[in-house]
mmCIF file of C-alpha atoms and ligand atoms in Angstrom:
data_model
loop_
_atom_site.group_PDB
_atom_site.id
_atom_site.type_symbol
_atom_site.label_atom_id
_atom_site.label_comp_id
_atom_site.label_asym_id
_atom_site.label_seq_id
_atom_site.Cartn_x
_atom_site.Cartn_y
_atom_site.Cartn_z
ATOM 1 C CA MET D 1017 81.224 71.663 120.077
ATOM 2 C CA THR D 1018 82.583 71.730 116.550
ATOM 3 C CA ALA D 1019 82.315 74.176 113.702
ATOM 4 C CA GLN D 1020 81.187 71.457 111.303
ATOM 5 C CA GLY D 1021 77.867 72.146 109.670
ATOM 6 C CA SER D 1022 77.730 75.843 110.464
ATOM 7 C CA VAL D 1023 78.105 76.746 106.815
ATOM 8 C CA ILE D 1024 77.264 80.269 105.806
ATOM 9 C CA ILE D 1025 77.288 81.685 102.335
ATOM 10 C CA LEU D 1026 77.613 85.430 102.262
ATOM 11 C CA ALA D 1027 79.691 86.009 99.191
ATOM 12 C CA ASN D 1028 78.669 87.515 95.954
ATOM 13 C CA GLU D 1029 80.139 85.194 93.391
ATOM 14 C CA VAL D 1030 83.617 86.527 94.379
ATOM 15 C CA SER D 1031 83.935 86.487 90.678
ATOM 16 C CA MET D 1032 87.354 85.822 89.368
ATOM 17 C CA PHE D 1033 88.557 88.901 87.591
ATOM 18 C CA SER D 1034 90.955 88.635 84.677
ATOM 19 C CA THR D 1035 94.458 90.074 84.912
ATOM 20 C CA GLY D 1036 93.238 93.026 82.835
ATOM 21 C CA HIS D 1037 90.450 93.728 85.341
ATOM 22 C CA HIS D 1038 92.909 93.536 88.222
ATOM 23 C CA ARG D 1039 95.312 95.909 86.497
ATOM 24 C CA ILE D 1040 92.553 98.494 86.135
ATOM 25 C CA LEU D 1041 91.389 97.990 89.722
ATOM 26 C CA SER D 1042 94.939 98.319 91.026
ATOM 27 C CA VAL D 1043 95.450 101.679 89.286
ATOM 28 C CA LEU D 1044 92.096 103.062 90.483
ATOM 29 C CA SER D 1045 92.770 101.810 94.009
ATOM 30 C CA ARG D 1046 96.238 103.356 94.173
ATOM 31 C CA SER D 1047 95.740 106.556 92.188
ATOM 32 C CA GLY D 1048 92.031 107.389 92.465
ATOM 33 C CA PRO D 1049 89.633 108.041 89.561
ATOM 34 C CA GLN D 1050 91.077 108.038 86.035
ATOM 35 C CA SER D 1051 89.702 108.448 82.527
ATOM 36 C CA ARG D 1052 89.709 105.575 80.035
ATOM 37 C CA THR D 1053 92.423 107.417 78.082
ATOM 38 C CA ASP D 1054 94.610 107.716 81.189
ATOM 39 C CA LEU D 1055 94.076 104.037 82.053
ATOM 40 C CA ALA D 1056 95.115 103.029 78.522
ATOM 41 C CA ARG D 1057 98.262 105.149 78.799
ATOM 42 C CA ILE D 1058 99.188 104.016 82.340
ATOM 43 C CA LEU D 1059 98.614 100.326 81.559
ATOM 44 C CA ASN D 1060 99.966 100.462 78.017
ATOM 45 C CA LEU D 1061 96.734 98.927 76.687
ATOM 46 C CA SER D 1062 94.677 99.919 73.665
ATOM 47 C CA LYS D 1063 91.744 102.233 74.282
ATOM 48 C CA ALA D 1064 89.449 99.501 72.912
ATOM 49 C CA SER D 1065 90.750 96.966 75.454
ATOM 50 C CA VAL D 1066 90.313 99.398 78.335
ATOM 51 C CA THR D 1067 86.816 100.289 77.167
ATOM 52 C CA ALA D 1068 85.796 96.608 77.065
ATOM 53 C CA LEU D 1069 87.308 95.805 80.472
ATOM 54 C CA VAL D 1070 85.759 98.891 82.050
ATOM 55 C CA ARG D 1071 82.341 98.063 80.604
ATOM 56 C CA GLU D 1072 82.476 94.651 82.290
ATOM 57 C CA LEU D 1073 83.498 96.178 85.618
ATOM 58 C CA ILE D 1074 80.691 98.742 85.430
ATOM 59 C CA GLU D 1075 78.179 95.989 84.615
ATOM 60 C CA ARG D 1076 79.387 94.075 87.665
ATOM 61 C CA ASN D 1077 78.893 97.173 89.870
ATOM 62 C CA ILE D 1078 82.596 97.455 90.648
ATOM 63 C CA LEU D 1079 83.270 100.791 88.912
ATOM 64 C CA ASP D 1080 81.160 103.846 88.308
ATOM 65 C CA GLU D 1081 81.491 106.925 86.125
ATOM 66 C CA ARG D 1082 82.244 110.180 87.860
ATOM 67 C CA GLU D 1083 82.393 113.866 86.950
ATOM 68 C CA ARG D 1084 83.495 115.003 83.553
ATOM 69 C CA VAL D 1085 86.720 116.936 83.418
ATOM 70 C CA PHE D 1086 86.825 119.789 80.919
ATOM 71 C CA GLY D 1087 90.321 120.466 79.728
ATOM 72 C CA PHE D 1088 91.681 120.754 76.254
ATOM 73 C CA GLY D 1089 89.964 118.537 73.714
ATOM 74 C CA ARG D 1090 87.002 116.295 74.425
ATOM 75 C CA PRO D 1091 85.607 116.016 77.952
ATOM 76 C CA ALA D 1092 86.626 112.836 79.773
ATOM 77 C CA VAL D 1093 84.540 110.661 82.039
ATOM 78 C CA MET D 1094 86.390 109.630 85.184
ATOM 79 C CA LEU D 1095 86.084 106.059 86.420
ATOM 80 C CA GLY D 1096 86.143 105.293 90.131
ATOM 81 C CA LEU D 1097 86.088 102.253 92.380
ATOM 82 C CA ARG D 1098 82.643 101.986 93.977
ATOM 83 C CA ARG D 1099 82.529 102.029 97.753
ATOM 84 C CA ASP D 1100 79.922 99.261 97.596
ATOM 85 C CA ALA D 1101 81.919 97.119 95.150
ATOM 86 C CA ALA D 1102 82.706 94.678 97.967
ATOM 87 C CA SER D 1103 83.410 94.457 101.665
ATOM 88 C CA PHE D 1104 85.989 92.553 103.672
ATOM 89 C CA ILE D 1105 86.242 91.179 107.179
ATOM 90 C CA GLY D 1106 89.461 91.330 109.177
ATOM 91 C CA ILE D 1107 89.990 89.202 112.286
ATOM 92 C CA SER D 1108 92.967 89.755 114.586
ATOM 93 C CA LEU D 1109 93.922 86.715 116.662
ATOM 94 C CA GLN D 1110 97.104 88.611 117.538
ATOM 95 C CA SER D 1111 96.146 89.150 121.182
ATOM 96 C CA ASP D 1112 93.215 88.967 123.581
ATOM 97 C CA PRO D 1113 90.575 90.269 122.930
ATOM 98 C CA VAL D 1114 90.088 89.377 119.272
ATOM 99 C CA HIS D 1115 89.226 92.412 117.124
ATOM 100 C CA ILE D 1116 86.957 92.047 114.090
ATOM 101 C CA VAL D 1117 86.283 94.756 111.518
ATOM 102 C CA LEU D 1118 84.333 95.130 108.299
ATOM 103 C CA THR D 1119 85.892 97.449 105.729
ATOM 104 C CA ASP D 1120 85.200 98.694 102.196
ATOM 105 C CA PRO D 1121 87.486 98.759 99.124
ATOM 106 C CA HIS D 1122 88.822 102.180 100.166
ATOM 107 C CA GLY D 1123 89.994 100.855 103.532
ATOM 108 C CA ARG D 1124 87.285 102.491 105.606
ATOM 109 C CA THR D 1125 86.042 100.609 108.659
ATOM 110 C CA HIS D 1126 82.248 100.319 108.992
ATOM 111 C CA VAL D 1127 81.865 97.774 111.821
ATOM 112 C CA HIS D 1128 84.181 96.964 114.734
ATOM 113 C CA LYS D 1129 83.604 94.314 117.386
ATOM 114 C CA THR D 1130 85.666 92.427 119.936
ATOM 115 C CA MET D 1131 85.368 88.958 121.449
ATOM 116 C CA PRO D 1132 87.469 86.892 123.860
ATOM 117 C CA LEU D 1133 90.370 84.965 122.329
ATOM 118 C CA VAL D 1134 89.946 81.194 122.414
ATOM 119 C CA THR D 1135 92.906 79.103 121.348
ATOM 120 C CA ASP D 1136 91.241 75.705 120.884
ATOM 121 C CA VAL D 1137 91.129 75.400 117.084
ATOM 122 C CA GLU D 1138 87.549 74.090 116.835
ATOM 123 C CA ALA D 1139 86.221 76.623 119.344
ATOM 124 C CA CYS D 1140 88.140 79.402 117.589
ATOM 125 C CA LEU D 1141 86.610 78.420 114.223
ATOM 126 C CA ASP D 1142 83.133 78.427 115.770
ATOM 127 C CA ALA D 1143 83.783 81.843 117.302
ATOM 128 C CA MET D 1144 85.071 83.251 114.005
ATOM 129 C CA VAL D 1145 82.073 81.941 112.047
ATOM 130 C CA GLY D 1146 79.778 83.555 114.630
ATOM 131 C CA ALA D 1147 81.740 86.804 114.460
ATOM 132 C CA VAL D 1148 81.565 86.890 110.652
ATOM 133 C CA ARG D 1149 77.791 86.490 110.834
ATOM 134 C CA ALA D 1150 77.459 89.159 113.526
ATOM 135 C CA VAL D 1151 79.663 91.693 111.756
ATOM 136 C CA ALA D 1152 77.976 91.082 108.401
ATOM 137 C CA ALA D 1153 74.574 91.564 110.044
ATOM 138 C CA GLU D 1154 75.670 94.971 111.346
ATOM 139 C CA ALA D 1155 76.952 96.233 107.996
ATOM 140 C CA PRO D 1156 75.302 99.588 107.285
ATOM 141 C CA GLU D 1157 73.377 100.284 104.101
ATOM 142 C CA GLY D 1158 75.568 100.980 101.108
ATOM 143 C CA VAL D 1159 78.257 98.484 102.074
ATOM 144 C CA GLY D 1160 78.986 95.875 99.394
ATOM 145 C CA ALA D 1161 78.753 92.082 99.577
ATOM 146 C CA LEU D 1162 81.455 90.231 101.457
ATOM 147 C CA ALA D 1163 84.307 89.205 99.181
ATOM 148 C CA GLY D 1164 86.865 87.797 101.601
ATOM 149 C CA ILE D 1165 88.235 87.405 105.104
ATOM 150 C CA GLY D 1166 91.701 88.108 106.467
ATOM 151 C CA ILE D 1167 93.124 86.630 109.667
ATOM 152 C CA VAL D 1168 96.147 87.991 111.512
ATOM 153 C CA ILE D 1169 98.197 85.918 113.911
ATOM 154 C CA ALA D 1170 101.384 86.483 115.877
ATOM 155 C CA GLY D 1171 103.625 83.820 114.390
ATOM 156 C CA ILE D 1172 104.731 82.385 111.090
ATOM 157 C CA VAL D 1173 102.358 81.683 108.201
ATOM 158 C CA SER D 1174 102.845 79.515 105.096
ATOM 159 C CA SER D 1175 103.688 81.331 101.891
ATOM 160 C CA ASP D 1176 100.252 80.493 100.414
ATOM 161 C CA SER D 1177 98.657 82.488 103.295
ATOM 162 C CA HIS D 1178 96.571 79.558 104.566
ATOM 163 C CA VAL D 1179 98.449 77.704 107.259
ATOM 164 C CA CYS D 1180 99.575 78.964 110.640
ATOM 165 C CA ARG D 1181 102.982 77.293 110.797
ATOM 166 C CA ILE D 1182 103.616 78.257 114.381
ATOM 167 C CA SER D 1183 102.134 80.694 116.857
ATOM 168 C CA ALA D 1184 103.245 80.805 120.472
ATOM 169 C CA THR D 1185 100.290 83.042 121.392
ATOM 170 C CA LEU D 1186 97.751 80.555 120.050
ATOM 171 C CA GLY D 1187 99.747 77.393 120.792
ATOM 172 C CA TRP D 1188 99.185 76.325 117.160
ATOM 173 C CA LYS D 1189 101.508 74.380 114.906
ATOM 174 C CA ASP D 1190 100.623 73.672 111.248
ATOM 175 C CA VAL D 1191 96.956 74.611 111.579
ATOM 176 C CA ASP D 1192 95.262 75.219 108.203
ATOM 177 C CA ILE D 1193 92.977 77.841 109.640
ATOM 178 C CA GLY D 1194 92.552 79.573 106.270
ATOM 179 C CA GLN D 1195 91.164 76.571 104.370
ATOM 180 C CA ARG D 1196 88.983 75.561 107.288
ATOM 181 C CA LEU D 1197 87.360 78.963 107.757
ATOM 182 C CA SER D 1198 86.960 79.231 103.985
ATOM 183 C CA ALA D 1199 85.101 75.899 103.901
ATOM 184 C CA LEU D 1200 82.777 77.100 106.668
ATOM 185 C CA THR D 1201 82.011 80.505 105.219
ATOM 186 C CA GLY D 1202 82.247 80.016 101.458
ATOM 187 C CA LEU D 1203 84.605 82.993 101.313
ATOM 188 C CA PRO D 1204 88.284 83.182 100.401
ATOM 189 C CA VAL D 1205 90.389 83.479 103.571
ATOM 190 C CA PHE D 1206 93.925 84.845 103.808
ATOM 191 C CA VAL D 1207 96.112 84.374 106.875
ATOM 192 C CA GLU D 1208 99.118 86.540 107.599
ATOM 193 C CA ASN D 1209 101.637 87.387 110.241
ATOM 194 C CA ASP D 1210 100.800 90.534 112.260
ATOM 195 C CA ALA D 1211 103.585 92.795 110.981
ATOM 196 C CA ASN D 1212 103.103 91.638 107.379
ATOM 197 C CA ALA D 1213 99.392 92.450 107.556
ATOM 198 C CA LEU D 1214 100.101 95.933 108.935
ATOM 199 C CA ILE D 1215 102.539 96.699 106.116
ATOM 200 C CA ILE D 1216 100.163 95.363 103.429
ATOM 201 C CA GLY D 1217 97.445 97.625 104.860
ATOM 202 C CA GLU D 1218 99.900 100.514 104.705
ATOM 203 C CA GLN D 1219 100.866 99.668 101.135
ATOM 204 C CA LEU D 1220 97.242 99.479 100.057
ATOM 205 C CA PHE D 1221 95.691 102.364 101.949
ATOM 206 C CA GLY D 1222 98.443 104.298 103.738
ATOM 207 C CA GLU D 1223 100.560 107.307 102.895
ATOM 208 C CA SER D 1224 103.638 105.177 102.252
ATOM 209 C CA GLY D 1225 101.906 102.995 99.674
ATOM 210 C CA ASP D 1226 103.736 104.499 96.714
ATOM 211 C CA LEU D 1227 107.177 103.791 98.140
ATOM 212 C CA PRO D 1228 108.764 100.707 96.548
ATOM 213 C CA ASP D 1229 111.015 100.127 99.568
ATOM 214 C CA PHE D 1230 109.848 100.674 103.099
ATOM 215 C CA SER D 1231 109.737 98.829 106.402
ATOM 216 C CA LEU D 1232 107.364 98.723 109.343
ATOM 217 C CA VAL D 1233 108.079 97.886 112.952
ATOM 218 C CA PHE D 1234 105.556 97.709 115.759
ATOM 219 C CA VAL D 1235 106.056 97.561 119.511
ATOM 220 C CA SER D 1236 103.461 95.831 121.673
ATOM 221 C CA GLU D 1237 103.707 92.610 123.713
ATOM 222 C CA GLY D 1238 106.415 91.667 121.256
ATOM 223 C CA ILE D 1239 108.128 93.560 118.470
ATOM 224 C CA GLY D 1240 107.275 92.816 114.858
ATOM 225 C CA GLY D 1241 108.865 93.888 111.616
ATOM 226 C CA ALA D 1242 108.048 93.631 107.914
ATOM 227 C CA HIS D 1243 109.570 94.893 104.679
ATOM 228 C CA ILE D 1244 108.306 95.924 101.264
ATOM 229 C CA ILE D 1245 111.228 95.505 98.883
ATOM 230 C CA GLY D 1246 110.862 96.410 95.222
ATOM 231 C CA GLY D 1247 107.113 96.873 95.738
ATOM 232 C CA ARG D 1248 106.532 93.397 97.170
ATOM 233 C CA LEU D 1249 106.279 91.958 100.662
ATOM 234 C CA HIS D 1250 109.554 90.252 101.505
ATOM 235 C CA ARG D 1251 108.722 86.958 103.239
ATOM 236 C CA GLY D 1252 112.086 85.256 103.198
ATOM 237 C CA ARG D 1253 112.616 81.571 102.442
ATOM 238 C CA HIS D 1254 110.618 80.337 105.457
ATOM 239 C CA GLY D 1255 108.217 83.229 105.972
ATOM 240 C CA GLY D 1256 110.165 84.571 108.920
ATOM 241 C CA ALA D 1257 111.695 87.716 107.375
ATOM 242 C CA GLY D 1258 111.426 90.830 109.492
ATOM 243 C CA GLU D 1259 111.268 89.040 112.836
ATOM 244 C CA ILE D 1260 113.388 91.511 114.772
ATOM 245 C CA SER D 1261 111.909 90.746 118.191
ATOM 246 C CA HIS D 1262 114.566 88.122 118.799
ATOM 247 C CA SER D 1263 117.517 89.964 117.311
ATOM 248 C CA PRO D 1264 120.288 89.843 119.911
ATOM 249 C CA ILE D 1265 120.975 93.380 121.088
ATOM 250 C CA ALA D 1266 122.419 92.943 124.608
ATOM 251 C CA ILE D 1267 125.418 90.628 124.546
ATOM 252 C CA ASP D 1268 126.988 91.290 127.923
ATOM 253 C CA GLY D 1269 126.541 89.288 131.109
ATOM 254 C CA ASN D 1270 123.500 91.357 132.059
ATOM 255 C CA ALA D 1271 121.509 90.197 129.046
ATOM 256 C CA LEU D 1272 118.057 89.144 130.234
ATOM 257 C CA PRO D 1273 116.572 85.745 129.381
ATOM 258 C CA CYS D 1274 113.952 85.839 126.623
ATOM 259 C CA ARG D 1275 110.860 83.661 126.251
ATOM 260 C CA CYS D 1276 112.454 82.222 123.077
ATOM 261 C CA GLY D 1277 115.194 80.596 125.167
ATOM 262 C CA ASN D 1278 118.010 82.991 124.206
ATOM 263 C CA ARG D 1279 119.262 86.007 126.102
ATOM 264 C CA GLY D 1280 119.495 89.686 125.248
ATOM 265 C CA CYS D 1281 116.838 89.744 122.513
ATOM 266 C CA LEU D 1282 115.419 93.121 121.467
ATOM 267 C CA GLU D 1283 112.110 92.045 123.010
ATOM 268 C CA THR D 1284 113.710 91.796 126.474
ATOM 269 C CA LEU D 1285 114.720 95.452 126.212
ATOM 270 C CA ALA D 1286 112.078 97.352 124.263
ATOM 271 C CA ALA D 1287 108.732 95.479 124.148
ATOM 272 C CA LEU D 1288 106.002 96.743 126.480
ATOM 273 C CA PRO D 1289 106.375 93.898 129.017
ATOM 274 C CA ALA D 1290 110.117 94.666 129.213
ATOM 275 C CA ILE D 1291 109.450 98.343 129.939
ATOM 276 C CA LEU D 1292 106.787 97.496 132.523
ATOM 277 C CA GLY D 1293 109.018 94.829 134.084
ATOM 278 C CA ALA D 1294 111.894 97.289 134.447
ATOM 279 C CA ALA D 1295 109.493 99.779 136.038
ATOM 280 C CA ARG D 1296 108.299 97.204 138.560
ATOM 281 C CA ARG D 1297 111.877 96.239 139.460
ATOM 282 C CA ASN D 1298 112.510 99.926 140.187
ATOM 283 C CA GLY D 1299 109.388 100.271 142.314
ATOM 284 C CA LEU D 1300 107.513 102.343 139.728
ATOM 285 C CA PRO D 1301 103.840 101.910 138.726
ATOM 286 C CA GLY D 1302 103.250 99.342 136.003
ATOM 287 C CA ASP D 1303 101.617 101.356 133.235
ATOM 288 C CA ILE D 1304 103.178 103.174 130.324
ATOM 289 C CA ALA D 1305 101.256 106.445 130.769
ATOM 290 C CA THR D 1306 102.493 106.862 134.354
ATOM 291 C CA ILE D 1307 106.074 105.961 133.466
ATOM 292 C CA LYS D 1308 105.962 108.517 130.651
ATOM 293 C CA ALA D 1309 104.575 111.189 133.001
ATOM 294 C CA LEU D 1310 107.256 110.442 135.619
ATOM 295 C CA ALA D 1311 109.971 110.665 132.961
ATOM 296 C CA ALA D 1312 108.561 113.988 131.759
ATOM 297 C CA ASP D 1313 108.897 115.221 135.370
ATOM 298 C CA GLY D 1314 112.542 114.128 135.407
ATOM 299 C CA GLN D 1315 112.193 111.044 137.614
ATOM 300 C CA PRO D 1316 115.601 109.377 137.034
ATOM 301 C CA GLU D 1317 114.535 105.694 136.915
ATOM 302 C CA ALA D 1318 111.599 106.385 134.584
ATOM 303 C CA LEU D 1319 113.874 108.440 132.333
ATOM 304 C CA SER D 1320 116.486 105.694 132.286
ATOM 305 C CA ILE D 1321 113.974 102.899 131.534
ATOM 306 C CA LEU D 1322 112.411 104.686 128.562
ATOM 307 C CA HIS D 1323 115.786 105.908 127.315
ATOM 308 C CA GLN D 1324 117.284 102.420 127.374
ATOM 309 C CA ALA D 1325 114.276 100.870 125.650
ATOM 310 C CA GLY D 1326 114.235 103.514 122.903
ATOM 311 C CA THR D 1327 117.989 103.193 122.431
ATOM 312 C CA ALA D 1328 117.750 99.414 122.078
ATOM 313 C CA LEU D 1329 115.033 99.705 119.415
ATOM 314 C CA GLY D 1330 117.142 102.346 117.657
ATOM 315 C CA ILE D 1331 120.099 99.938 117.509
ATOM 316 C CA ALA D 1332 117.876 97.271 115.918
ATOM 317 C CA LEU D 1333 116.465 99.776 113.422
ATOM 318 C CA SER D 1334 119.928 100.993 112.492
ATOM 319 C CA GLN D 1335 120.734 97.384 111.562
ATOM 320 C CA VAL D 1336 117.599 97.251 109.398
ATOM 321 C CA ILE D 1337 118.729 100.457 107.680
ATOM 322 C CA GLN D 1338 122.257 99.173 107.097
ATOM 323 C CA PHE D 1339 120.976 95.849 105.750
ATOM 324 C CA ILE D 1340 118.216 96.905 103.388
ATOM 325 C CA ASP D 1341 118.258 100.723 103.111
ATOM 326 C CA PRO D 1342 114.486 101.371 103.161
ATOM 327 C CA ALA D 1343 113.206 104.808 102.130
ATOM 328 C CA ARG D 1344 111.140 104.892 105.313
ATOM 329 C CA ILE D 1345 110.565 102.934 108.494
ATOM 330 C CA ILE D 1346 107.088 103.270 109.960
ATOM 331 C CA ILE D 1347 107.244 102.688 113.708
ATOM 332 C CA ARG D 1348 103.879 101.850 115.264
ATOM 333 C CA LEU D 1349 103.874 102.468 119.021
ATOM 334 C CA ASP D 1350 101.596 102.526 122.021
ATOM 335 C CA PRO D 1351 100.135 106.074 121.880
ATOM 336 C CA ASP D 1352 101.773 106.851 125.248
ATOM 337 C CA LEU D 1353 105.226 106.168 123.820
ATOM 338 C CA LEU D 1354 104.830 108.786 121.081
ATOM 339 C CA GLU D 1355 106.336 112.169 121.986
ATOM 340 C CA SER D 1356 108.188 110.540 124.872
ATOM 341 C CA VAL D 1357 111.764 109.992 126.024
ATOM 342 C CA PHE D 1358 111.454 106.580 124.336
ATOM 343 C CA ALA D 1359 110.751 108.206 120.959
ATOM 344 C CA ARG D 1360 113.543 110.773 121.333
ATOM 345 C CA ALA D 1361 116.083 108.129 122.409
ATOM 346 C CA LEU D 1362 115.003 105.973 119.467
ATOM 347 C CA ARG D 1363 115.721 108.740 116.958
ATOM 348 C CA GLN D 1364 119.023 109.650 118.620
ATOM 349 C CA SER D 1365 120.081 106.013 118.656
ATOM 350 C CA VAL D 1366 119.375 105.556 114.938
ATOM 351 C CA GLU D 1367 121.246 108.770 114.198
ATOM 352 C CA ALA D 1368 124.209 107.610 116.256
ATOM 353 C CA HIS D 1369 124.407 104.085 114.854
ATOM 354 C CA VAL D 1370 123.688 104.484 111.148
ATOM 355 C CA LEU D 1371 126.639 105.130 108.913
ATOM 356 C CA ARG D 1372 126.474 108.788 107.975
ATOM 357 C CA ARG D 1373 125.430 109.353 104.399
ATOM 358 C CA GLU D 1374 125.854 112.489 102.411
ATOM 359 C CA SER D 1375 122.894 112.399 100.089
ATOM 360 C CA TYR D 1376 120.153 110.217 101.498
ATOM 361 C CA GLU D 1377 118.699 108.994 104.719
ATOM 362 C CA THR D 1378 115.865 106.780 105.927
ATOM 363 C CA ASP D 1379 112.769 108.622 107.057
ATOM 364 C CA LEU D 1380 111.460 107.509 110.484
ATOM 365 C CA VAL D 1381 107.700 107.936 110.919
ATOM 366 C CA LEU D 1382 106.315 107.244 114.406
ATOM 367 C CA THR D 1383 102.552 106.649 114.618
ATOM 368 C CA ALA D 1384 100.109 105.226 117.142
ATOM 369 C CA LEU D 1385 99.204 101.536 117.223
ATOM 370 C CA HIS D 1386 95.794 100.427 118.484
ATOM 371 C CA PRO D 1387 94.851 96.735 118.831
ATOM 372 C CA ARG D 1388 92.135 97.044 116.195
ATOM 373 C CA ASP D 1389 94.768 98.116 113.622
ATOM 374 C CA PHE D 1390 95.744 94.450 113.294
ATOM 375 C CA ALA D 1391 92.168 93.647 112.280
ATOM 376 C CA THR D 1392 92.126 96.384 109.620
ATOM 377 C CA GLY D 1393 95.473 94.991 108.440
ATOM 378 C CA ALA D 1394 93.783 91.590 108.225
ATOM 379 C CA SER D 1395 90.897 92.936 106.144
ATOM 380 C CA SER D 1396 93.386 94.593 103.795
ATOM 381 C CA LEU D 1397 94.695 91.099 102.935
ATOM 382 C CA ALA D 1398 91.294 90.224 101.498
ATOM 383 C CA ALA D 1399 91.001 93.635 99.837
ATOM 384 C CA GLN D 1400 94.430 93.182 98.272
ATOM 385 C CA HIS D 1401 93.382 89.862 96.777
ATOM 386 C CA PHE D 1402 90.074 91.277 95.514
ATOM 387 C CA LEU D 1403 91.672 94.334 93.905
ATOM 388 C CA PHE D 1404 95.034 93.067 92.798
ATOM 389 C CA GLY D 1405 94.639 89.297 92.344
ATOM 390 C CA ASN D 1406 98.059 87.956 91.543
ATOM 391 C CA THR D 1407 99.180 91.126 89.798
ATOM 392 C CA SER D 1408 102.058 93.002 91.360
ATOM 393 C CA LEU D 1409 101.157 95.981 93.517
HETATM 394 ZN ZN1 ZN Q 2100 114.076 86.054 122.117
#
């Protein structure tokens, strides 16, 4: 069965905004409603230019006028980004099952579905087209027309966000999944690595979005990392920046073999399969919640396993801090690892390994990671393109 012929057109005319439109949308997305006068000042544009651009965006049902603010001088009309300006679909092929979400321009999720992961490219395209239809059909009233799709994979993606260069999870090499899904749906499609998508979602809709320099690391089956440097996603020359899973941490004779072919990688010490594997070797139950509970009761092996894993991640993060000095590192963890020996050892390890500084330090923020978060990260790729175009965040 092939995906050929199953064309669906759901988009509004995904109208190309001008740079001026995108600049206004980016300010309203980041800072909330503003008056025309404030927009002119923030963007260093004439009031006449802002008025013309805003009029076009109102006519296209992207912006609306909000409450008047009475201060000194004339009352101002605030302009806001409409919740129904557009909607976006995010698909996470990061792990099995696939998560699919539909979100609005404010990052809110309105539909969430799952389906089994299929790795055959044609079958996967068919499944994604079906999922896009199903999710769009479930969109509640008041949700805008679809304006784009984001896809997240575990692996490396081309810098134009179309081609999966390599993904061990999917067994794909140089698959132009973005162009192909775009041809089948009539919508723009953006493909991104899992950690990069999470950090773009954070930059667009999260509390760290205003920071020009921050990093994100997640721990799941593997360990992913991504960096915003100077306000922009840092991809590196080959799109592989931030890949800390295979940073060598253990260099002694006990270093464990890694699936990448090397030994002693961070992943062999701190990813979930490493923690569960160590538990099994010590005769403990193979789930994180139980290991955490045993450690909380003082069970020595459980304590040691979580402590070692947290320490190893802390060593890797201290290297990130020494290399690029982010203002913050967001660490997304299995909910059971939060408030655990793992988390405490992680903080202690960073403290112990980072060169002591007198006047500044990197903030570590530990938050929960759920599998669907990769799908909301994916949808934020499409939202980013819709709101920001090629303008800098
Ligand atoms: Zn490795």
